Short mmCIF file of C-alpha atoms and ligand atoms in Angstrom, two decimals:
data_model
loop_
_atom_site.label_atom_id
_atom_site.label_comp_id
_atom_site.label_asym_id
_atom_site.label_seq_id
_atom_site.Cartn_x
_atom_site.Cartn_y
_atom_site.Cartn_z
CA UNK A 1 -51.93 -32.31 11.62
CA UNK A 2 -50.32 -34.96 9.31
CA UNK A 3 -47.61 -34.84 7.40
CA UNK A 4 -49.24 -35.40 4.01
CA UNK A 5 -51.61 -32.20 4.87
CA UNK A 6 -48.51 -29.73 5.62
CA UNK A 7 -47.87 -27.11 3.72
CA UNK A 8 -44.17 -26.39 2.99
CA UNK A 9 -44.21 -23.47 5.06
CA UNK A 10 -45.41 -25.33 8.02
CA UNK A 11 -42.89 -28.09 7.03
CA UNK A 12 -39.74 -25.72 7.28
CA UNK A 13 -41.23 -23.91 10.39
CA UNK A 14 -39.81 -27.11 12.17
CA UNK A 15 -36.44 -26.61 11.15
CA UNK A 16 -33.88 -24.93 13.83
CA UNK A 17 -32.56 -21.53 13.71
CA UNK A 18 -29.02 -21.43 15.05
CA UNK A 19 -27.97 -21.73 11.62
CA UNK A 20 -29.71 -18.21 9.55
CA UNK A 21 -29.23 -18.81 5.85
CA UNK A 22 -29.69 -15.89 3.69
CA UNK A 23 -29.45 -17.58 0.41
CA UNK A 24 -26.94 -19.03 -1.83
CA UNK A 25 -23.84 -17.16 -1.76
CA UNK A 26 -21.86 -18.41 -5.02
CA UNK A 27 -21.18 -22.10 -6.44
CA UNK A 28 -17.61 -22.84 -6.94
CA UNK A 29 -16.46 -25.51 -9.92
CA UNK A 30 -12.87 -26.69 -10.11
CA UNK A 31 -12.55 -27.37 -13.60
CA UNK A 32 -9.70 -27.74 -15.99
CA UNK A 33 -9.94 -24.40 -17.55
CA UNK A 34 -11.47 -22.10 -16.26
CA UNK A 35 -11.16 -19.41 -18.83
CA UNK A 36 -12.92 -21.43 -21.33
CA UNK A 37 -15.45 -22.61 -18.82
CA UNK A 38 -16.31 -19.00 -17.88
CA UNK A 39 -17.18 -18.38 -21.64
CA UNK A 40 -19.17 -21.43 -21.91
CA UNK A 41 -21.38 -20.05 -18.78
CA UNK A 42 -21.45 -16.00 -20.46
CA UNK A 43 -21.94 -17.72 -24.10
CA UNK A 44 -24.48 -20.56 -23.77
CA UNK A 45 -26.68 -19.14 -20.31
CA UNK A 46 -26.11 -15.16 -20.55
CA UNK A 47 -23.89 -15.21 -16.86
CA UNK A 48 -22.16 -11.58 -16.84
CA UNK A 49 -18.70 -11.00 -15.87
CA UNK A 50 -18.13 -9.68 -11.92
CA UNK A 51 -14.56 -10.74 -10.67
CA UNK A 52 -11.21 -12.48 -11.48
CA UNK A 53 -8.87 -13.63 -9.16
CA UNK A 54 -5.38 -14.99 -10.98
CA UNK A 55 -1.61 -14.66 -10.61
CA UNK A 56 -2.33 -10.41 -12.47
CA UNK A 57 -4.10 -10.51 -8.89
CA UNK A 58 -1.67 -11.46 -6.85
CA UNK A 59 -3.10 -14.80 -6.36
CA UNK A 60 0.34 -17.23 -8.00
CA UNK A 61 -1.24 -20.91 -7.63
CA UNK A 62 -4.62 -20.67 -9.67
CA UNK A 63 -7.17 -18.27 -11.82
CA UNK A 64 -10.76 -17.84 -10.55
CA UNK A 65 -13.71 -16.30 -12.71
CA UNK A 66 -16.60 -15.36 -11.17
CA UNK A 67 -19.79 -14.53 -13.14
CA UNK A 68 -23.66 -13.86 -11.97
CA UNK A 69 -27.14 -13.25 -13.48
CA UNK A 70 -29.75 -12.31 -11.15
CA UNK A 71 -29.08 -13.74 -7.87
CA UNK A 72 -27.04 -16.67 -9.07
CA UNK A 73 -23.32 -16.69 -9.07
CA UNK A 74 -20.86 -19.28 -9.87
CA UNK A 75 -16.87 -19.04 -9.79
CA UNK A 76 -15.09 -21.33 -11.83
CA UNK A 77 -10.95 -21.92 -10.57
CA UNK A 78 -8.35 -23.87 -12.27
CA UNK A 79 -4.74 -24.49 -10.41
CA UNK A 80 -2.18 -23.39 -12.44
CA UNK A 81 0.72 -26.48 -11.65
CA UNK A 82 -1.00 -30.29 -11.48
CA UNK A 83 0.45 -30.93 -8.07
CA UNK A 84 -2.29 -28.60 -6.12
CA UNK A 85 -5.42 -30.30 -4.56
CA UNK A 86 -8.01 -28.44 -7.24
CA UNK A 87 -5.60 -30.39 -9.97
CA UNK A 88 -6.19 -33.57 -8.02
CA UNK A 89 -9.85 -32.86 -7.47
CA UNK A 90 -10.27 -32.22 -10.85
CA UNK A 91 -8.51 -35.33 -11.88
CA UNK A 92 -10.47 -37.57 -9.96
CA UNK A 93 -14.27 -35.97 -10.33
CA UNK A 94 -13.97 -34.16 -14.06
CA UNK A 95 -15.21 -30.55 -14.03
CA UNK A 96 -17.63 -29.94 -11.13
CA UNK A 97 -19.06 -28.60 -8.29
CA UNK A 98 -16.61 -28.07 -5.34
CA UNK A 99 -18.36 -25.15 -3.49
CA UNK A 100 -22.05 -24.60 -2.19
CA UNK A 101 -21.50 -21.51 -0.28
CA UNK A 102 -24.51 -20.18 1.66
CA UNK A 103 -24.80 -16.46 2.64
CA UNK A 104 -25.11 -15.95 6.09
CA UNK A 105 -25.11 -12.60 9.17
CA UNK A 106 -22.26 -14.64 11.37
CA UNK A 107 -19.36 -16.89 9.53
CA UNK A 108 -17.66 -17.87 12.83
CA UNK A 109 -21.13 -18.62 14.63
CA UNK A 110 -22.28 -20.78 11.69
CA UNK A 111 -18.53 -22.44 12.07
CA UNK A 112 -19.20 -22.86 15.39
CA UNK A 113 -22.79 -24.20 15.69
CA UNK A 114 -22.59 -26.48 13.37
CA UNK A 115 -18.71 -28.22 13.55
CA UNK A 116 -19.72 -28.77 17.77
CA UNK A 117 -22.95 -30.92 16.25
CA UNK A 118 -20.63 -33.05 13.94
CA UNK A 119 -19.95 -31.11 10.81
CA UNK A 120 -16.20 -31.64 9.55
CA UNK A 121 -14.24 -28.33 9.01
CA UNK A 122 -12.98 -27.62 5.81
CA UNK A 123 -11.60 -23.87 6.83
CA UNK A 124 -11.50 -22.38 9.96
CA UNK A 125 -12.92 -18.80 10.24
CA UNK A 126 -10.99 -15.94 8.69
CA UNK A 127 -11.76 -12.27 7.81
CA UNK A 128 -10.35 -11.20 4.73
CA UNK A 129 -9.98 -8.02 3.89
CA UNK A 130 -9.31 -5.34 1.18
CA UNK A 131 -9.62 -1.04 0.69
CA UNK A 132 -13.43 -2.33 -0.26
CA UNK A 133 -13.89 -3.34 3.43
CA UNK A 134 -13.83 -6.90 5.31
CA UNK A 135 -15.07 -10.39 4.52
CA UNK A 136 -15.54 -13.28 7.15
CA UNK A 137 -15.65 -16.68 5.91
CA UNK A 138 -15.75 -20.60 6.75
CA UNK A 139 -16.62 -23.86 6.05
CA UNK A 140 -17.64 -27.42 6.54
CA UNK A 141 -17.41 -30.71 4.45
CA UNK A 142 -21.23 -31.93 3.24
CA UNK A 143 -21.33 -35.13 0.99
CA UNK A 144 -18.06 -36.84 -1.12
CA UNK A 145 -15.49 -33.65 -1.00
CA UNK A 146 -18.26 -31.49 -1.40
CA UNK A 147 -18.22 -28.15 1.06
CA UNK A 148 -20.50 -25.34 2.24
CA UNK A 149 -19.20 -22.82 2.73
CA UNK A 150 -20.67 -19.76 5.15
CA UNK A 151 -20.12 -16.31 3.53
CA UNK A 152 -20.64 -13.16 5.67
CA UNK A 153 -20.57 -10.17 3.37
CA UNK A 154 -22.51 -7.42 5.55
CA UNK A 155 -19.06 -4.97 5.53
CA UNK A 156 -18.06 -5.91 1.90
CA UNK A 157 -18.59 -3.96 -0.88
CA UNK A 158 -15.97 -5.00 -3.53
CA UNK A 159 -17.08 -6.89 -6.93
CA UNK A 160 -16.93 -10.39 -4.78
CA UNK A 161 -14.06 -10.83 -2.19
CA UNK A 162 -10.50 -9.98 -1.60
CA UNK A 163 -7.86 -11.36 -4.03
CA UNK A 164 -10.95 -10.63 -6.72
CA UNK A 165 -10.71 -7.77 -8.96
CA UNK A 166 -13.34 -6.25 -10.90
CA UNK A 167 -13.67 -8.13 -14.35
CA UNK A 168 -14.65 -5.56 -17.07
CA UNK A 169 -14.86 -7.85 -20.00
CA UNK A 170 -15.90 -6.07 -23.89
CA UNK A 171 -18.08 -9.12 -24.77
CA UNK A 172 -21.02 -9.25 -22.38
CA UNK A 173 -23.88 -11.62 -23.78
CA UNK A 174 -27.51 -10.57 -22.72
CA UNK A 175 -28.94 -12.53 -20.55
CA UNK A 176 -31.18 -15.88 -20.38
CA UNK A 177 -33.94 -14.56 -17.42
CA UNK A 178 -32.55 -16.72 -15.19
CA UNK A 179 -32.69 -15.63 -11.41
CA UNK A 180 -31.94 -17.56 -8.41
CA UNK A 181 -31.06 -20.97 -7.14
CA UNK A 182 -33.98 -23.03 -6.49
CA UNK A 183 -32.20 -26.16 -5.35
CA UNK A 184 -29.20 -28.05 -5.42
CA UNK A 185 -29.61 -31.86 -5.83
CA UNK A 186 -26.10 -34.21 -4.53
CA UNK A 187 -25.83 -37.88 -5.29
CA UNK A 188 -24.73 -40.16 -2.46
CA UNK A 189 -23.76 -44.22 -2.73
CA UNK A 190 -25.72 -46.72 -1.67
CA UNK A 191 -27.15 -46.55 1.96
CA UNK A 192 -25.77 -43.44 2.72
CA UNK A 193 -29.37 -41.53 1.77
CA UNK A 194 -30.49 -41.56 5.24
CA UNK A 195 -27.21 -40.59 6.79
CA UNK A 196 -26.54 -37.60 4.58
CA UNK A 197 -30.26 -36.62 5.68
CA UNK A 198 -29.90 -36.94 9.53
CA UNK A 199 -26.39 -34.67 9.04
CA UNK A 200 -28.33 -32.02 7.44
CA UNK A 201 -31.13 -32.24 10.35
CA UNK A 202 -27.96 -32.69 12.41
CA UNK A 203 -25.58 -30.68 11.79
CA UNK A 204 -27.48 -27.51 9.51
CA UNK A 205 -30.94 -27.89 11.45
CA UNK A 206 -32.38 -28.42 8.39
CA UNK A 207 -35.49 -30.66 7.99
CA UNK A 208 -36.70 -33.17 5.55
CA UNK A 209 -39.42 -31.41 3.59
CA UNK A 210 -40.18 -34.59 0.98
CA UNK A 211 -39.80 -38.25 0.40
CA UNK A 212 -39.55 -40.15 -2.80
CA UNK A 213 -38.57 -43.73 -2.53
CA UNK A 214 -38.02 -46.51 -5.59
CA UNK A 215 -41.63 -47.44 -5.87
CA UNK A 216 -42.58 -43.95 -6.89
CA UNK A 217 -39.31 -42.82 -8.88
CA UNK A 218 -38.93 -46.09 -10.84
CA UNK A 219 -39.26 -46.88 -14.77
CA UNK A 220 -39.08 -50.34 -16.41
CA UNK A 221 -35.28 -50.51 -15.86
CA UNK A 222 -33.99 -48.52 -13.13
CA UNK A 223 -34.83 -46.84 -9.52
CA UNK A 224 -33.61 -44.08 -7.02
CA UNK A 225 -34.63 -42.41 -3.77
CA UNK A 226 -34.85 -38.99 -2.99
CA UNK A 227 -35.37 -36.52 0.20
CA UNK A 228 -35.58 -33.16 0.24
CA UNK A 229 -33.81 -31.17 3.19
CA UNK A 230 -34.98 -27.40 3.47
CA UNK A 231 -33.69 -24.65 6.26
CA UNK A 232 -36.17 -23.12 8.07
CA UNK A 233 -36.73 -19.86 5.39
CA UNK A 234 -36.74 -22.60 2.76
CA UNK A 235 -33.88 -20.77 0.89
CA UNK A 236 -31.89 -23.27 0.80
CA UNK A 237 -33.45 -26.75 -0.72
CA UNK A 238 -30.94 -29.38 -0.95
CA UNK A 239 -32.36 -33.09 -2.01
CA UNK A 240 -30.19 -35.95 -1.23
CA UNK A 241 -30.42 -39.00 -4.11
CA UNK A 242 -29.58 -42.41 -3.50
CA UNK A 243 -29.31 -45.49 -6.16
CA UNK A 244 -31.57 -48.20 -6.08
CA UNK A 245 -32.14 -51.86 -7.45
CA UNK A 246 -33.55 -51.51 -10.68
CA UNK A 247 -32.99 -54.07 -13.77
CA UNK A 248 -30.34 -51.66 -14.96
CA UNK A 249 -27.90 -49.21 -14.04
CA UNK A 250 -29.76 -46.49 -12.30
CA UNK A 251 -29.20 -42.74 -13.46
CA UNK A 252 -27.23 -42.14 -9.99
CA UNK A 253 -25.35 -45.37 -10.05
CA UNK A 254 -23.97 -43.80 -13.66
CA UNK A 255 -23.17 -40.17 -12.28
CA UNK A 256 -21.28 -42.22 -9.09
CA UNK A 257 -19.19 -44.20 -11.38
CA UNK A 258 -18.09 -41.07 -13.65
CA UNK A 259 -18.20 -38.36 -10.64
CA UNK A 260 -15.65 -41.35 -9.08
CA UNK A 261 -17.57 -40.25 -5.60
CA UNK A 262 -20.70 -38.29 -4.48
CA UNK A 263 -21.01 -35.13 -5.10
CA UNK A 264 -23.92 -32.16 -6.67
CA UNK A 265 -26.04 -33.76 -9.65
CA UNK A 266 -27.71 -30.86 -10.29
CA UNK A 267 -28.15 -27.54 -10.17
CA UNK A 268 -32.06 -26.01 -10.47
CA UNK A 269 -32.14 -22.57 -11.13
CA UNK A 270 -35.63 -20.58 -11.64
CA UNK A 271 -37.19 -17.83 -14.45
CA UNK A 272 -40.54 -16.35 -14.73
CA UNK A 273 -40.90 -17.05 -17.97
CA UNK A 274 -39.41 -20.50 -19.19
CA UNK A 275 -40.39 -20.70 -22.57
CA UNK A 276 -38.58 -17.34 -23.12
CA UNK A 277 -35.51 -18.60 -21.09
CA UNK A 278 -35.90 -21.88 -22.62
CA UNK A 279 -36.01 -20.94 -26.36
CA UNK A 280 -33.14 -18.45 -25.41
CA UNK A 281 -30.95 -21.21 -24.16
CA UNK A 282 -31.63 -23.82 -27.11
CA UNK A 283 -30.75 -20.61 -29.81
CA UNK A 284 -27.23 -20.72 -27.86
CA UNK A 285 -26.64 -23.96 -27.88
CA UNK A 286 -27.55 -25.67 -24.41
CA UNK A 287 -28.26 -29.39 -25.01
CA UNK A 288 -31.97 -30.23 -23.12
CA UNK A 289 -33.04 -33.93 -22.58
CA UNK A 290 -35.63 -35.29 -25.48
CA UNK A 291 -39.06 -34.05 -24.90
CA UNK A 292 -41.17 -36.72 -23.58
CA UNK A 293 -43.80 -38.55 -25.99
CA UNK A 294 -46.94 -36.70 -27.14
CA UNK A 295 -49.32 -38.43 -24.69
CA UNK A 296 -47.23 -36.93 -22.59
CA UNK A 297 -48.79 -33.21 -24.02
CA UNK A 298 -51.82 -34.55 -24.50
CA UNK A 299 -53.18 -36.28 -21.09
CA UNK A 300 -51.29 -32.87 -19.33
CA UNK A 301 -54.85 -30.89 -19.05
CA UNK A 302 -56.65 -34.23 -17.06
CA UNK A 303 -53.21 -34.65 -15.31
CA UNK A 304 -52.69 -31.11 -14.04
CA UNK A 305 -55.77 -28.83 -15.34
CA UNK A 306 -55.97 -25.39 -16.46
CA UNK A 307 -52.42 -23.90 -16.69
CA UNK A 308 -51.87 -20.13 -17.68
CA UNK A 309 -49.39 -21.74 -20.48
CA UNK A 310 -50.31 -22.57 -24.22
CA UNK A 311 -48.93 -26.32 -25.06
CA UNK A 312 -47.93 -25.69 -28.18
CA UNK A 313 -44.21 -24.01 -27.02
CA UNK A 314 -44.30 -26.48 -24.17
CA UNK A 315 -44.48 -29.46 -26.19
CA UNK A 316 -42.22 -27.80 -29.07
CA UNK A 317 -39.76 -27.07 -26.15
CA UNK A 318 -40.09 -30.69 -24.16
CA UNK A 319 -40.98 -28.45 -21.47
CA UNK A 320 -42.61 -30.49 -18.32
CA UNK A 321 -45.58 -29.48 -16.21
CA UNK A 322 -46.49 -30.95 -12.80
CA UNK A 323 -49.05 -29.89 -10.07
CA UNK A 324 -49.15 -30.23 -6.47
CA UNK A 325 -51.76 -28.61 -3.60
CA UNK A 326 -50.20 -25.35 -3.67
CA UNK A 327 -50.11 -25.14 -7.62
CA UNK A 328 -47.78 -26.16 -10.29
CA UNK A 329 -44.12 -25.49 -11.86
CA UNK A 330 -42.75 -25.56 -14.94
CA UNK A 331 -39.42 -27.97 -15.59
CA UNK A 332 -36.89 -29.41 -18.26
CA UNK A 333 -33.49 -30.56 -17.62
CA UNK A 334 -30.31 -30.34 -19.86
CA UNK A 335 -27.86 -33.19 -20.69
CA UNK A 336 -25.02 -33.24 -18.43
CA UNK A 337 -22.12 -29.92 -18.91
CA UNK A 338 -19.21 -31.97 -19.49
CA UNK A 339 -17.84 -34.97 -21.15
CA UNK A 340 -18.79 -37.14 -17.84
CA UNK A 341 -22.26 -37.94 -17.65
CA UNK A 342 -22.54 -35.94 -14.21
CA UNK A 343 -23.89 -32.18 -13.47
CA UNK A 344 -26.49 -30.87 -15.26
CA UNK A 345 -28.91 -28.07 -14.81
CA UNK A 346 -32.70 -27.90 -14.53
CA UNK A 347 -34.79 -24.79 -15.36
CA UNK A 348 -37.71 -24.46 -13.16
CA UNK A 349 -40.73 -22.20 -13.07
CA UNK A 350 -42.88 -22.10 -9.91
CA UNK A 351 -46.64 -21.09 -10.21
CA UNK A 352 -47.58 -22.08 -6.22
CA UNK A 353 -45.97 -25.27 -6.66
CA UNK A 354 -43.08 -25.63 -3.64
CA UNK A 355 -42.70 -29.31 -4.94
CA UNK A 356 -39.90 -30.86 -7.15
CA UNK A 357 -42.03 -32.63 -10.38
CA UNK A 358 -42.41 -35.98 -8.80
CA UNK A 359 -45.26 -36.61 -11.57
CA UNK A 360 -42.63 -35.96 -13.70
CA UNK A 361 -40.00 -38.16 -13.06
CA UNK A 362 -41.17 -41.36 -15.08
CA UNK A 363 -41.07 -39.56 -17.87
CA UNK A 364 -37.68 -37.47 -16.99
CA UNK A 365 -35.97 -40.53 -16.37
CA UNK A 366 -37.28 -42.41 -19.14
CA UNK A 367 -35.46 -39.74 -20.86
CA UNK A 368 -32.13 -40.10 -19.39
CA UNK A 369 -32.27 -44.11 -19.88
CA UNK A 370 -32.44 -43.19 -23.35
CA UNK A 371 -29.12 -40.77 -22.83
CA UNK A 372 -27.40 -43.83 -21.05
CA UNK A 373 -28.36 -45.94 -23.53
CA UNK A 374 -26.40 -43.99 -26.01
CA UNK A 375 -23.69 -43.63 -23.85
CA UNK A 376 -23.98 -47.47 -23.35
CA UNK A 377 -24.15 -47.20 -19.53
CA UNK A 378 -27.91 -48.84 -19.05
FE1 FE2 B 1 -34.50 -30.66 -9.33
#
């Protein structure tokens, strides 16, 4: 059978199994304040408080808040003096993504496996543990200073990990609908697409589930390539960007020169009903990307057929639709999260669809040539 005729499912079948990956554990961002960033993320995207970790806690060199809604977690830390390496990352990169721990059975045998095929260790194995019972953990460096990190939680059952305390906060925002990680998309430089993608087949068994390259993700002015790596359940998607040549700065090129380095770009996260979510978002004050044009809207029924959706909140909402053979999904993207034109999020719907919006990205990145334009990096 071809590649072209695959399925997903028979795609990720290929991948190897000596690394089990249960989902994504938690995303960590060093940022320079963590308190307000936690807000931000309870505020603006409904998160709900789980667990603190800060000198009250015993832990004297920086404060960690960790919040969740549905499956998806993310800790935000701050150092507390500027002479500690999250002050130093933080100095370099801006806020950002540090951590993209994965949940696995076996933290030393995911340690193992994968540092004796190449991967660099950023912590050696270590069971932690606490009166709620015992966590193992470990990790590896991925792209830039990025890390994955291998969470084994099976005899846990405190609010996150030891050092954490409960956080029982009196202003608890509803939620947004949001529910799991989808994917999480890094940026690498120049020629170092294909290298990032033979470590993940390498060194995490993962395979490459999709191809993009700059003749099919290209607008008037600028250009990137894309693969998508996948592990073998598909729970954990990871596509790998690279710049390309295009008349002007490509989107990547930007997010490389203001990351100062490679690291996540973004950060999908899904909801069964996106308008709702959407709408939600918007009322609290998340930024989105311009909606595209209105031929956009109205060529999408010849372009992807009957979809469950009206158009009307999709249009009103710049919502995106795309279609591949197993159905379609539901996408828009928000401006970046901070100051630097780097991380941003993208809220995605699936309806069969197991692809990423490639019919999507000419007008996507038309979108974000008009952000860099502003910004007066085009
Ligand atoms: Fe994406």
């Amino acid at each position: 059978m071809s590649t072209a005729t695959q399925t997903f499912a028979e795609k990720i079948a290929k991948a190897q199994d000596f690394l089990p990956i249960n989902g994504t554990d938690y995303i960590e961002f060093y940022v320079g304040n963590a308190k307000q960033a936690a807000h931000f993320y309870k505020t603006a995207f409904g998160f709900q408080s789980v667990a603190y970790a800060g000198p009250e806690t015993g832990v004297r060199d920086r404060a960690s808040y960790v919040v969740q809604q549905g499956k998806i977690r993310l800790v935000f830390t701050t150092a507390m003096k500027s002479n500690h390496p999250i002050s130093e990352h933080v100095k370099l990169h801006g806020d950002g993504v540090k951590v993209l721990a994965l949940w696995v059975d076996d933290a030393y045998k995911a340690f193992e496996e994968t540092t004796k095929r190449g991967g660099k260790p950023y912590l050696e194995p270590i069971t932690l543990q606490d009166e709620h019972g015992e966590l193992k953990m470990s990790g590896i460096f991925t792209y830039g200073e990025t890390v994955h990190m291998f969470i084994e939680r099976k005899q846990y059952k405190g609010a996150f990990m030891p050092g954490y305390e409960k956080w029982e906060s009196t202003y608890n925002p509803t939620d947004t609908g949001l529910l799991y990680v989808d994917h999480c998309v890094g940026n690498v430089g120049w020629n170092r697409m294909l290298p990032t993608v033979k470590w993940y087949e390498d060194v995490m068994g993962f395979v490459n589930i999709l191809s993009f390259d700059d003749k099919q993700i290209n607008t008037e002015y600028s250009a990137l390539m894309s693969k998508v790596m996948s592990n073998g359940n598909g729970y954990a998607k990871f596509p790998i960007n690279e710049p390309a040549e295009g008349k002007k700065k490509s989107q990547i090129e930007e997010y490389l020169e203001f990351f100062e380095g490679e690291g996540v770009q973004h950060i999908a996260v899904a909801t069964n009903d996106i308008v709702k979510t959407v709408k939600e978002l918007k009322a609290r004050g998340v930024e989105f990307l311009s909606a595209p044009p209105n031929a956009y809207y109205e060529m999408m029924d010849e372009r992807v057929g009957k979809i469950d959706e009206a158009i009307a909140p999709l249009q009103e909402l710049g919502i995106l639709v795309d279609r591949d053979e197993e159905g379609y999904l539901l996408q828009i993207f928000t401006k970046p999260v901070e100051d630097r034109p780097t991380l941003f999020f993208e809220i995605i719907q699936r309806k069969g669809a197991q692809s990423f919006g490639a019919g999507n990205f000419k007008a996507l990145f038309e979108s974000i040539e008009r952000e860099q334009a502003k910004r007066g990096n085009l």
